[in-house]
PDB file of C-alpha atoms and ligand atoms in Angstrom:
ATOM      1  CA  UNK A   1       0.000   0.000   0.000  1.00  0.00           C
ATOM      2  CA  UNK A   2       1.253   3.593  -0.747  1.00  0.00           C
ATOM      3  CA  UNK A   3       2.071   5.668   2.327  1.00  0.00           C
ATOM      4  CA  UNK A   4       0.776   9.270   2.324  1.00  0.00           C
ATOM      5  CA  UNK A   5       3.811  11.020   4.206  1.00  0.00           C
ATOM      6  CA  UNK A   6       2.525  14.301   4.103  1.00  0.00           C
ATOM      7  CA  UNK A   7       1.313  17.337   2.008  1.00  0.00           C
ATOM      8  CA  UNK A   8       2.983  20.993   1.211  1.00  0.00           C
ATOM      9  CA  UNK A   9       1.418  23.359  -0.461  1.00  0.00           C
ATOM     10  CA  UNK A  10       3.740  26.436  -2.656  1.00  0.00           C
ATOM     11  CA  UNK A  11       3.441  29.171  -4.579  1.00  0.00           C
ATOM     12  CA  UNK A  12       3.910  28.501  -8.640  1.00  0.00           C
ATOM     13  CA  UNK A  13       4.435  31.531 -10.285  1.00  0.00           C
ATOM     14  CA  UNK A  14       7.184  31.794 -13.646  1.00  0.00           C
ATOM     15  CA  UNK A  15       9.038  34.124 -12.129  1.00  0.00           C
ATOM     16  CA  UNK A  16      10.646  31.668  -9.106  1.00  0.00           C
ATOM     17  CA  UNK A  17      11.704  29.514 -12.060  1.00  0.00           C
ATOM     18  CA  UNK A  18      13.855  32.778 -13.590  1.00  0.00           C
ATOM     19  CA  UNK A  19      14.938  33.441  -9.587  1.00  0.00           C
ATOM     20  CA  UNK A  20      16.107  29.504  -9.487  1.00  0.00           C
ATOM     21  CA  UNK A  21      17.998  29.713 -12.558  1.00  0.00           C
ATOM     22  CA  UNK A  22      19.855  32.909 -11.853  1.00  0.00           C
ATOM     23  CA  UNK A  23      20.311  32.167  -8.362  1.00  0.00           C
ATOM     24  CA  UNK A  24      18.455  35.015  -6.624  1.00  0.00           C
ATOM     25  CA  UNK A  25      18.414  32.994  -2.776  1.00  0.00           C
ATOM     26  CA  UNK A  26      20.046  35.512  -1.041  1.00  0.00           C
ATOM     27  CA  UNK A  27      18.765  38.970  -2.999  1.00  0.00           C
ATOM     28  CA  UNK A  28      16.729  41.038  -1.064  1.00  0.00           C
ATOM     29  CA  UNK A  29      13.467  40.949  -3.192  1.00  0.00           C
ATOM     30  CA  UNK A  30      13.593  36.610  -2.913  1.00  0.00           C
ATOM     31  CA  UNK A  31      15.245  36.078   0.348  1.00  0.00           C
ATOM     32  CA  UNK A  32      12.157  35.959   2.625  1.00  0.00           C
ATOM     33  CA  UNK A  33      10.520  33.976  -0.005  1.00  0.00           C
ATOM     34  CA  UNK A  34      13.321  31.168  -0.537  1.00  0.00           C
ATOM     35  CA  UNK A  35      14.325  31.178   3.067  1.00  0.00           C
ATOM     36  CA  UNK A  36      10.961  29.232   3.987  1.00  0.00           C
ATOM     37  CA  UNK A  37      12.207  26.050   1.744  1.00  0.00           C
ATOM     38  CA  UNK A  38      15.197  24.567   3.087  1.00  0.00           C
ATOM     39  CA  UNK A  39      12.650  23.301   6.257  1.00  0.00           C
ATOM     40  CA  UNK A  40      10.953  21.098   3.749  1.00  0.00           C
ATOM     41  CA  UNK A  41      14.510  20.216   1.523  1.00  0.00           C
ATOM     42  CA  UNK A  42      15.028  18.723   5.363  1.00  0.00           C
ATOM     43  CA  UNK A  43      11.605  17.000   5.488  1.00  0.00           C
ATOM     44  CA  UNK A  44      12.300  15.759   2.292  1.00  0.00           C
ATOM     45  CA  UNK A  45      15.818  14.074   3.102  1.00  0.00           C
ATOM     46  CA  UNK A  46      14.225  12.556   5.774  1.00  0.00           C
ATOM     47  CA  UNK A  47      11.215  10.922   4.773  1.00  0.00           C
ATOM     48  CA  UNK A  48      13.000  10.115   1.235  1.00  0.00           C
ATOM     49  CA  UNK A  49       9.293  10.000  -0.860  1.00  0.00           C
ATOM     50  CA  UNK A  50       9.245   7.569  -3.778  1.00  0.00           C
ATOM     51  CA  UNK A  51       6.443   9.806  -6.004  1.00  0.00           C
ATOM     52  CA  UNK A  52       4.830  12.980  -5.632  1.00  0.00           C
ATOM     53  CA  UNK A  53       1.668  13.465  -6.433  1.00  0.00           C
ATOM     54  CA  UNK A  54       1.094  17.027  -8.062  1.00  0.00           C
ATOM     55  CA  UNK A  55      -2.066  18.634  -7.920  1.00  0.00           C
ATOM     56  CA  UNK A  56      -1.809  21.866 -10.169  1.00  0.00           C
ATOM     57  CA  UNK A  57      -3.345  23.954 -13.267  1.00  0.00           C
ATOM     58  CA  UNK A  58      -2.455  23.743 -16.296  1.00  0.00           C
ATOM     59  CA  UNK A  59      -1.861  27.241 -17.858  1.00  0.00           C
ATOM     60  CA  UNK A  60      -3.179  26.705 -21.591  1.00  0.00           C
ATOM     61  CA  UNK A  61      -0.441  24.325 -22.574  1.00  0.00           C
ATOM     62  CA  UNK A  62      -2.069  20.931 -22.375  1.00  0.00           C
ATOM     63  CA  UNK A  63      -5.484  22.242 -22.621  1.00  0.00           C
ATOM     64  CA  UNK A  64      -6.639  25.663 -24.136  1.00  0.00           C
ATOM     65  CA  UNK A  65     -10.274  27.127 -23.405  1.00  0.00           C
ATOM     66  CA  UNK A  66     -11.608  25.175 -26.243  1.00  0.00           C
ATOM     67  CA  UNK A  67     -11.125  22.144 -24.811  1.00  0.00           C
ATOM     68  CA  UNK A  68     -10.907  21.847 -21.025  1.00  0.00           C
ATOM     69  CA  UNK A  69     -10.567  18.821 -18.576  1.00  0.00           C
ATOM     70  CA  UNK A  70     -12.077  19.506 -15.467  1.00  0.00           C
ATOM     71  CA  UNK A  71      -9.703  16.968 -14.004  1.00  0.00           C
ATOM     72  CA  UNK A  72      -7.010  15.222 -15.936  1.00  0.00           C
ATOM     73  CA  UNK A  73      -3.859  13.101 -14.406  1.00  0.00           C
ATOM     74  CA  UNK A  74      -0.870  12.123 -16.121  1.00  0.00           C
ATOM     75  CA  UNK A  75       0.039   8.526 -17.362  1.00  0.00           C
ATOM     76  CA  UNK A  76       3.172   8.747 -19.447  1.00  0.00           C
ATOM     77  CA  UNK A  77       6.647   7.500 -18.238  1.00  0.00           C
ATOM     78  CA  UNK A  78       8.008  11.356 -18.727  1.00  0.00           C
ATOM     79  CA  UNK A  79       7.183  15.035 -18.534  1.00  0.00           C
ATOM     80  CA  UNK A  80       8.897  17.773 -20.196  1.00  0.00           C
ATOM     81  CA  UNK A  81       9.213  21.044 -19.361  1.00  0.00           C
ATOM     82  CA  UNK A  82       7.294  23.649 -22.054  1.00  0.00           C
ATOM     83  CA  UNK A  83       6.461  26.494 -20.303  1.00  0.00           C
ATOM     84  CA  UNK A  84       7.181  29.245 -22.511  1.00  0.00           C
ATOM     85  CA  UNK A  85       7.667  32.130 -19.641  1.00  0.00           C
ATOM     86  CA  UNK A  86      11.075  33.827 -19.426  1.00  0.00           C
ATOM     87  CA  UNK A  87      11.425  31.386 -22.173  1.00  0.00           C
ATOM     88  CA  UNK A  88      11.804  27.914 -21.754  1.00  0.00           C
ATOM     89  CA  UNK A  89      14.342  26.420 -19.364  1.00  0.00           C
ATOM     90  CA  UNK A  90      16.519  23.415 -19.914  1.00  0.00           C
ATOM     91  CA  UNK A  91      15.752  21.810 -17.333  1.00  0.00           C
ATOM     92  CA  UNK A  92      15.645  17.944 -16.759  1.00  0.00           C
ATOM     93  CA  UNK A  93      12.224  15.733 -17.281  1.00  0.00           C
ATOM     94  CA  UNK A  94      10.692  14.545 -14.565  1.00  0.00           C
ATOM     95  CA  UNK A  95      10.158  11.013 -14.451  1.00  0.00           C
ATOM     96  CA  UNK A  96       6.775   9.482 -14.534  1.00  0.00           C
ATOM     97  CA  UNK A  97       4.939   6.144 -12.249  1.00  0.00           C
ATOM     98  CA  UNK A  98       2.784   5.126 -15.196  1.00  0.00           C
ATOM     99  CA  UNK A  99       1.624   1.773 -13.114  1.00  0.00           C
ATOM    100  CA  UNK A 100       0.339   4.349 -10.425  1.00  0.00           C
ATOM    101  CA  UNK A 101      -1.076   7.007 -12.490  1.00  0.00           C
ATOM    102  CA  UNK A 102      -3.291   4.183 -14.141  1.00  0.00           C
ATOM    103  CA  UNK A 103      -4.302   3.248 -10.408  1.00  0.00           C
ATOM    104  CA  UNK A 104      -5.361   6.160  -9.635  1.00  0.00           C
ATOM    105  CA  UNK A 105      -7.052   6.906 -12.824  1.00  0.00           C
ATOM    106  CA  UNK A 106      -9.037   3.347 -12.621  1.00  0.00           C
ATOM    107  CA  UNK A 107      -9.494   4.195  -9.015  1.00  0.00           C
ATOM    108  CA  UNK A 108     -11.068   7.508  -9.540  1.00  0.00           C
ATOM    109  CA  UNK A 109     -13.384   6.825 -11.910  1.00  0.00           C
ATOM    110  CA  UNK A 110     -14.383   3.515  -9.896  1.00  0.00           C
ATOM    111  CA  UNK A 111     -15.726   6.434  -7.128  1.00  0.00           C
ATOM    112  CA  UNK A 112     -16.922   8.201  -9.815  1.00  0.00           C
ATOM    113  CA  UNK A 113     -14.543  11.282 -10.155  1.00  0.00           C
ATOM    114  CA  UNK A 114     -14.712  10.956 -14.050  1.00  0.00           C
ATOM    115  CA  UNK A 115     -11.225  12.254 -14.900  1.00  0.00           C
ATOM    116  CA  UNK A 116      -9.075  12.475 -18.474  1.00  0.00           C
ATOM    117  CA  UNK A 117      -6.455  10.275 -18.583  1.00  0.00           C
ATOM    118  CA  UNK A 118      -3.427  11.729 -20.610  1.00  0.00           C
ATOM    119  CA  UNK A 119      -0.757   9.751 -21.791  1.00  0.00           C
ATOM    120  CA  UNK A 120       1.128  12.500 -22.846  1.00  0.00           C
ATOM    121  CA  UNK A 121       1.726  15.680 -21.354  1.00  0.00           C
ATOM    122  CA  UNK A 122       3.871  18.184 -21.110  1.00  0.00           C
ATOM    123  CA  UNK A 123       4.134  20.576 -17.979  1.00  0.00           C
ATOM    124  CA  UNK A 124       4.049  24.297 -17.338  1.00  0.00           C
ATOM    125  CA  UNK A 125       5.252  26.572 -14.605  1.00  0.00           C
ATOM    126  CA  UNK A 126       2.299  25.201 -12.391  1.00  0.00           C
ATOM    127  CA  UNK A 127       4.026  21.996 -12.016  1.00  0.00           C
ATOM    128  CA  UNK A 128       7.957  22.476 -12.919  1.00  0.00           C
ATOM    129  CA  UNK A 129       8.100  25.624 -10.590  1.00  0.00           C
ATOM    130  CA  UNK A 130       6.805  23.708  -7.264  1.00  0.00           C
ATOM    131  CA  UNK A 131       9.168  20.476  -8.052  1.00  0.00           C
ATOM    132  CA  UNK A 132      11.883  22.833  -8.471  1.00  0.00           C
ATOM    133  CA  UNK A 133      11.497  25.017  -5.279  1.00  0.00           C
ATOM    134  CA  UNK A 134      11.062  21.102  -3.368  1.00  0.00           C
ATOM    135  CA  UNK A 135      14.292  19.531  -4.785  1.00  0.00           C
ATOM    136  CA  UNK A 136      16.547  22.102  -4.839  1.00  0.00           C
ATOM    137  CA  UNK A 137      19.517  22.322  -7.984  1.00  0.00           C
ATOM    138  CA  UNK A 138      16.759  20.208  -9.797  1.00  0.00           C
ATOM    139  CA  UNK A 139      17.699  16.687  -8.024  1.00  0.00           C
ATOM    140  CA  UNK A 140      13.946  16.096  -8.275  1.00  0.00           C
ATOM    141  CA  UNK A 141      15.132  12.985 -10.466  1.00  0.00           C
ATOM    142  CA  UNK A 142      15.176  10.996  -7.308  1.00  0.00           C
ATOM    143  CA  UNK A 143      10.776  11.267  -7.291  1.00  0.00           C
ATOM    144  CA  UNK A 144       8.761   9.697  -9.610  1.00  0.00           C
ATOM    145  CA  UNK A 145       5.573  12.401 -10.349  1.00  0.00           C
ATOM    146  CA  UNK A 146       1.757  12.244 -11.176  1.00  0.00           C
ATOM    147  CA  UNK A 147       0.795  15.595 -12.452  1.00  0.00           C
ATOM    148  CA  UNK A 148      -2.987  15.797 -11.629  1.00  0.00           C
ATOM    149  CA  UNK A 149      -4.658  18.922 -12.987  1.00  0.00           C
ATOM    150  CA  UNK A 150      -7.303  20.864 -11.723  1.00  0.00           C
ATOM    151  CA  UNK A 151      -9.098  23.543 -14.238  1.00  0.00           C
ATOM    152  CA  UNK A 152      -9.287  27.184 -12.296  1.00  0.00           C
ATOM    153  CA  UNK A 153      -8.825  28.730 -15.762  1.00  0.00           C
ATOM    154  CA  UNK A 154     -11.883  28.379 -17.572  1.00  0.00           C
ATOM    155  CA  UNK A 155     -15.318  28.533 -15.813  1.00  0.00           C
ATOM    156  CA  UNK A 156     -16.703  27.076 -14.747  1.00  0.00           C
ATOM    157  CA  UNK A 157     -14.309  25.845 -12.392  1.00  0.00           C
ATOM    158  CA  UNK A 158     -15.362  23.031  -9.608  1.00  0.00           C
ATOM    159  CA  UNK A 159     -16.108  23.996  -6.458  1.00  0.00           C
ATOM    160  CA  UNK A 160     -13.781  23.609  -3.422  1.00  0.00           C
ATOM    161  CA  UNK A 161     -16.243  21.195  -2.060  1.00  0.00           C
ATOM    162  CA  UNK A 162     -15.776  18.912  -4.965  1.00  0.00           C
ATOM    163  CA  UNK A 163     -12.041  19.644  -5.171  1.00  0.00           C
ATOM    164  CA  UNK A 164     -11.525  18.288  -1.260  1.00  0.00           C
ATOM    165  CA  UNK A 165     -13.914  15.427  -2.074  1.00  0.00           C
ATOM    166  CA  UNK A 166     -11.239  15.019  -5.434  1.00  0.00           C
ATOM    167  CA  UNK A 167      -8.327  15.225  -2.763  1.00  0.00           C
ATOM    168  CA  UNK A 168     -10.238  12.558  -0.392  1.00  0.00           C
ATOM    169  CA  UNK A 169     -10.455   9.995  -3.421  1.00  0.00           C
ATOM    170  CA  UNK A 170      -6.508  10.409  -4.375  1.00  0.00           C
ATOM    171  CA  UNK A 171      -6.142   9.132  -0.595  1.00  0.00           C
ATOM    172  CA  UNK A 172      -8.826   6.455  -0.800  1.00  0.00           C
ATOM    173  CA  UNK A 173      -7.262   5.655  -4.152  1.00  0.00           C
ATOM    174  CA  UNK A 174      -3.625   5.581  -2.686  1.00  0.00           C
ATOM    175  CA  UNK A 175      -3.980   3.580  -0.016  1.00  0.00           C
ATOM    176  CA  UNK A 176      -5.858   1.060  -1.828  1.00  0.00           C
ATOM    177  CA  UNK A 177      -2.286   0.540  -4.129  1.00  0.00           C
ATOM    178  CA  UNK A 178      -0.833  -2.901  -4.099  1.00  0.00           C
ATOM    179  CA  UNK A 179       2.628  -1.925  -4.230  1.00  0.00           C
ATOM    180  CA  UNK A 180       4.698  -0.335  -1.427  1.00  0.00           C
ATOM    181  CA  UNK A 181       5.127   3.450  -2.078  1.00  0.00           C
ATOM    182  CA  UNK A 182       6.289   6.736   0.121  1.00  0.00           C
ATOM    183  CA  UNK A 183       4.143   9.704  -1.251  1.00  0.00           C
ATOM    184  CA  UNK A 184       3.902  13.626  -0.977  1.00  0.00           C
ATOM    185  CA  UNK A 185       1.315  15.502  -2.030  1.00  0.00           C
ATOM    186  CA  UNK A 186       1.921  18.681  -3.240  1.00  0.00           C
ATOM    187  CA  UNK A 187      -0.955  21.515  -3.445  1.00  0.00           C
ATOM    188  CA  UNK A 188       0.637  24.317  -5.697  1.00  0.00           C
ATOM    189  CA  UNK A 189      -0.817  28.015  -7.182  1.00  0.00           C
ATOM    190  CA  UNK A 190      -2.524  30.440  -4.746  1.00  0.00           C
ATOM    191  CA  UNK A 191      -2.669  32.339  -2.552  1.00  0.00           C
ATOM    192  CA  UNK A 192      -4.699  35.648  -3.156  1.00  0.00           C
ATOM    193  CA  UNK A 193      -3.839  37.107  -6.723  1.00  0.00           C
ATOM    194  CA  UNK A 194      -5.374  38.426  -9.664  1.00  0.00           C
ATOM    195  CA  UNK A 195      -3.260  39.231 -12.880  1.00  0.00           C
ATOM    196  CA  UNK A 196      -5.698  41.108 -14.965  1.00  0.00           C
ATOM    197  CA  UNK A 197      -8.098  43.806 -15.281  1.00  0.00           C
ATOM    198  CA  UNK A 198      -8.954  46.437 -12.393  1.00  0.00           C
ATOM    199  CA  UNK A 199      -8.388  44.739 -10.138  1.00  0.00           C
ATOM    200  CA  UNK A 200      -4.664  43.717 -10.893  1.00  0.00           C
ATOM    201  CA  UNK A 201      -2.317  43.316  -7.948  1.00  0.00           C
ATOM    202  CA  UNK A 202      -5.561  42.517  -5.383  1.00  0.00           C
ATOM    203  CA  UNK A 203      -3.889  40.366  -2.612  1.00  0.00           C
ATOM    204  CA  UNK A 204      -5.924  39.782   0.808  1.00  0.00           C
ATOM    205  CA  UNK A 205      -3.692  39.020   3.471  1.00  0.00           C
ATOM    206  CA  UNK A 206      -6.322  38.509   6.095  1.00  0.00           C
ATOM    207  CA  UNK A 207      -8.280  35.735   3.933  1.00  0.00           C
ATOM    208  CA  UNK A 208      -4.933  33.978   2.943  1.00  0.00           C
ATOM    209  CA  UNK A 209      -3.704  33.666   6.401  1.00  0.00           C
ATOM    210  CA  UNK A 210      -7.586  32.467   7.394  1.00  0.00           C
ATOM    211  CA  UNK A 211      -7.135  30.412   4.866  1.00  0.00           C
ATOM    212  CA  UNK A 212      -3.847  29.025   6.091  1.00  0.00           C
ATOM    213  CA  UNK A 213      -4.839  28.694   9.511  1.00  0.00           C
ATOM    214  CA  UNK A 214      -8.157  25.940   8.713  1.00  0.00           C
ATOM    215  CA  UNK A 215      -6.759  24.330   6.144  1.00  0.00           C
ATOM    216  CA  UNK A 216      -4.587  22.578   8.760  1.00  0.00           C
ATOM    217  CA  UNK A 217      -7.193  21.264  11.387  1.00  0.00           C
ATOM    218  CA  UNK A 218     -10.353  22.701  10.136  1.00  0.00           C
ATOM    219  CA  UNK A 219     -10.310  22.527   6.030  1.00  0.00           C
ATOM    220  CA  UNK A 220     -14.382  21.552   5.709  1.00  0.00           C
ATOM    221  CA  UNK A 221     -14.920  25.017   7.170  1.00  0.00           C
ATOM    222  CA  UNK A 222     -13.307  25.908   3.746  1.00  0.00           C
ATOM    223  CA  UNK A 223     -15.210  23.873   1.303  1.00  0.00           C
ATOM    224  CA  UNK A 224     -18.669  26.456   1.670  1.00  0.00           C
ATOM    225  CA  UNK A 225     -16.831  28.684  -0.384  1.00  0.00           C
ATOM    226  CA  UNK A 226     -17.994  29.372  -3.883  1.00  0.00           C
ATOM    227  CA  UNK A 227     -15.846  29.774  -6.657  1.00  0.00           C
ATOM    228  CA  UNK A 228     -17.231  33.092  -7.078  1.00  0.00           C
ATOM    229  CA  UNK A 229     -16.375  33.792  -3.365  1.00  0.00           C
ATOM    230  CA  UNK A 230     -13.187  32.736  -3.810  1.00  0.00           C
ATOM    231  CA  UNK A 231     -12.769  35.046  -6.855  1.00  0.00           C
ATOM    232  CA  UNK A 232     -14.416  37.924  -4.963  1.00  0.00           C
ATOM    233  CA  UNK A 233     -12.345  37.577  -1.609  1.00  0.00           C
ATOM    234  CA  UNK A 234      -8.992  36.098  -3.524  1.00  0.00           C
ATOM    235  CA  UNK A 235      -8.731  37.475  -6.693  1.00  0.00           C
ATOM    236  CA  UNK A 236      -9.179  35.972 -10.244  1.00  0.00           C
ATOM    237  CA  UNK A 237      -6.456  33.741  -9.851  1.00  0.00           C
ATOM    238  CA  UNK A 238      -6.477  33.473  -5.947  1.00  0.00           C
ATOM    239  CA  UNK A 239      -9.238  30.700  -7.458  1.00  0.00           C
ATOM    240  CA  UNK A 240      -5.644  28.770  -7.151  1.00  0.00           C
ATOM    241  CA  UNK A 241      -6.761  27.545  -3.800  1.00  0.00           C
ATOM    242  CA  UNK A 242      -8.559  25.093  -4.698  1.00  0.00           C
ATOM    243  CA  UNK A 243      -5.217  22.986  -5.473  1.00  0.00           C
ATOM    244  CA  UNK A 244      -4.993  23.534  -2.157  1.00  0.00           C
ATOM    245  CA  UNK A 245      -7.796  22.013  -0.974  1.00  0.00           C
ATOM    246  CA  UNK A 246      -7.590  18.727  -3.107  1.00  0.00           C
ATOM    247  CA  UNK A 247      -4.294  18.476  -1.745  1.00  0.00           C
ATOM    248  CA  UNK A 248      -5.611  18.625   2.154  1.00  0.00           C
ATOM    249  CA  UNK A 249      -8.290  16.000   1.205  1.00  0.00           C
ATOM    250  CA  UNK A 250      -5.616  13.299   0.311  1.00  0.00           C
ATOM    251  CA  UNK A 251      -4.459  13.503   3.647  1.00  0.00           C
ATOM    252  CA  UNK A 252      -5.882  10.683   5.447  1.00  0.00           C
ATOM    253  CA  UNK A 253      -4.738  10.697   8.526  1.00  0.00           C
ATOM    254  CA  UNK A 254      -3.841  12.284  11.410  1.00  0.00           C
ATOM    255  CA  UNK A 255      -2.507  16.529   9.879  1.00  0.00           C
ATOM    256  CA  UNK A 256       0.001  18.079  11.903  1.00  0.00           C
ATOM    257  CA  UNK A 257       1.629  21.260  10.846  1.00  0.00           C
ATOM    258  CA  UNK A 258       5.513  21.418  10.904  1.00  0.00           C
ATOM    259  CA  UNK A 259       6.116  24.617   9.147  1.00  0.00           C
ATOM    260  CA  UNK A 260       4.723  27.678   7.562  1.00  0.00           C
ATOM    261  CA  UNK A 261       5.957  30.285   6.008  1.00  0.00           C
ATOM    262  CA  UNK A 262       3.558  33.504   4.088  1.00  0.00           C
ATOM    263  CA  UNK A 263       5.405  36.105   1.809  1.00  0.00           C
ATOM    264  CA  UNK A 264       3.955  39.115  -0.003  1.00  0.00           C
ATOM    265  CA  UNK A 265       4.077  40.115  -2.743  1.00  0.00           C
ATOM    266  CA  UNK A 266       6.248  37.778  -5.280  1.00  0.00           C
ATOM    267  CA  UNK A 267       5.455  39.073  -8.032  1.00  0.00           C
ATOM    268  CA  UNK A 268       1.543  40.406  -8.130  1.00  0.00           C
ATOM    269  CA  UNK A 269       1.206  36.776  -5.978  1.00  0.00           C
ATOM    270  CA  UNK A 270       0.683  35.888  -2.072  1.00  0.00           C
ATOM    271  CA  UNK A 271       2.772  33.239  -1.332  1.00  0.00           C
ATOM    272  CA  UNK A 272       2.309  30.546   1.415  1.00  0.00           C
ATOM    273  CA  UNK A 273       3.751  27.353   2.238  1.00  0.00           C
ATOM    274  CA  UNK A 274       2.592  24.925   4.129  1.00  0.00           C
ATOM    275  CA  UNK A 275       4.168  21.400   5.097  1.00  0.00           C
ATOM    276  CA  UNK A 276       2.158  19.516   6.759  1.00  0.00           C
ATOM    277  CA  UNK A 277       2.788  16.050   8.290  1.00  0.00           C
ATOM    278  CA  UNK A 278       0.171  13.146   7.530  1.00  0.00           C
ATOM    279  CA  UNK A 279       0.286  11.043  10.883  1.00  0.00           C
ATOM    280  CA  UNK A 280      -1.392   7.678  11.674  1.00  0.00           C
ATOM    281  CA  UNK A 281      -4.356   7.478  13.581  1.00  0.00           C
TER     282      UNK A 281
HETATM  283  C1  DHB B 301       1.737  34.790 -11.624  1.00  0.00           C
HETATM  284  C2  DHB B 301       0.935  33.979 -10.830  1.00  0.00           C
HETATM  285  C3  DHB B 301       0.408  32.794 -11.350  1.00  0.00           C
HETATM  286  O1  DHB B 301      -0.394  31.943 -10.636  1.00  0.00           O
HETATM  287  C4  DHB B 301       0.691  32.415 -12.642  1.00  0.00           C
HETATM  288  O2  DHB B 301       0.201  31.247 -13.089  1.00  0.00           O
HETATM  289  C5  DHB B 301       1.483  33.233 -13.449  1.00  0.00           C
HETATM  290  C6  DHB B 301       2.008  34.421 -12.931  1.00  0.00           C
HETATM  291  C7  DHB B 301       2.347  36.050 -11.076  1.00  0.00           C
HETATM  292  O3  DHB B 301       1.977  36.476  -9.962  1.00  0.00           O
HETATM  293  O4  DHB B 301       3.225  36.605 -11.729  1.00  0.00           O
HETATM  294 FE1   FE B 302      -1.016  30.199 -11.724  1.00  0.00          FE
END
């Protein structure tokens, strides 16, 4: 049976991935923002996961508005890198768990979360900016990955409701896995941000640390949010959250937070991180 070690949720913007490669760490604008990782490069070492399960957007790569998954996992033996911001970076593939992916897919549907199965796929700043900030001078080789996307670009978008419930069958379908695997979960995007129109640059500190706070010990008490309240209190893209939540939902067992760490703004983004421990019991 897979073992859920534990979930973290990050920030996923381009622009980390252009800090990363020019090695911003100690510059004044990035510091406060990288100096929340090496806590969870420790974590990491420690529990030594075997796959990570990513749950993140897709940014128009995979799937443009014409045609768009509500949820859609991964099932090819490799992911490349094609996000086109800052131009795209060289950076190694990311190896894939096909036997797993296909578990989870056949799992999923079996509890009737009706997802698109994609046997090819390439990945976008959502996905290779989170692995990245996790395994730091890209020695994220070591983790197999299931990219698991979530639509928050095209509405309608599901609700965070159905997006724990989502998280809560990964776990059901996890620990229902034949074969012995460590797992993380990683929740990626958020927190409050919008990148267009009027509103541009909207953060709201008060609702992301709220929002930090329950998802810990109290993340139903998140799930009566709309989409449209999330947009409203959040931001057009603070929507992000609901990665989050689908990420909290695959925890199973007993949620302790070990660290925390809440920076604004990077870029026209809040940024939190979260690692949180998935205990027995
Ligand atoms: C930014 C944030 C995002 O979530 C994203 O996908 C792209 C850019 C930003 O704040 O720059
Ligand atoms: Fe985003």
């Amino acid at each position: 049976m897979a073992k859920i070690l534990g979930g973290i949720t990050s920030s996923h913007i381009p622009a980390i991935g252009n800090a990363i490669e020019r090695e911003l760490f100690e510059d004044p604008y990035w510091k406060p923002f990288f100096d929340g990782y090496p806590r969870v490069h420790r974590w990491l070492e420690e529990q030594q996961p075997d796959v990570a399960v990513v749950i993140y957007n897709d940014h128009g790569l995979n799937f443009f508005l014409d045609k768009m998954p509500t949820f859609s996992i991964g099932a090819a033996p490799e992911y490349r890198n094609a996000d086109e911001g800052w131009g795209i970076k060289p950076i190694p593939s990311f190896r894939g768990d096909p036997e797993l992916s296909w578990h989870l897919i056949e799992s999923l549907v079996a509890d009737e979360f009706d997802v698109t199965s994609c046997q090819e796929m390439l990945v976008d700043h959502g996905f290779t900016v989170p692995m990245s900030l996790m395994w730091p001078d890209f020695s994220y080789s070591k983790v197999k990955v299931i990219p698991v996307c979530v639509n928050t670009v095209q509405h309608p978008l599901p609700t965070p409701a159905r997006c724990y419930k989502f998280g809560q069958a990964i776990g059901r379908a996890l620990e229902s896995y034949a074969r012995d695997s460590r797992v993380v979960i990683l929740g990626t995007g958020g927190l409050s941000h919008q990148l267009d129109g009027e509103r541009a640059g909207f953060i709201n500190k008060e609702f992301d640390l709220m929002c930090m706070e329950k998802i810990v010990d109290r993340p139903q008490e998140l799930t009566g949010y709309s989409i449209h309240d999330l947009v409203r209190l959040a931001g057009a893209q603070g929507a992000e959250l609901i990665m989050w939540l689908a990420m909290r939902g695959a925890l199973t067992g007993k949620v302790r937070q070990l660290h925390s760490n809440y920076h604004i703004p990077i870029s026209n983004t809040a940024s939190g991180l979260l690692l949180l421990e998935n205990g027995t019991g």
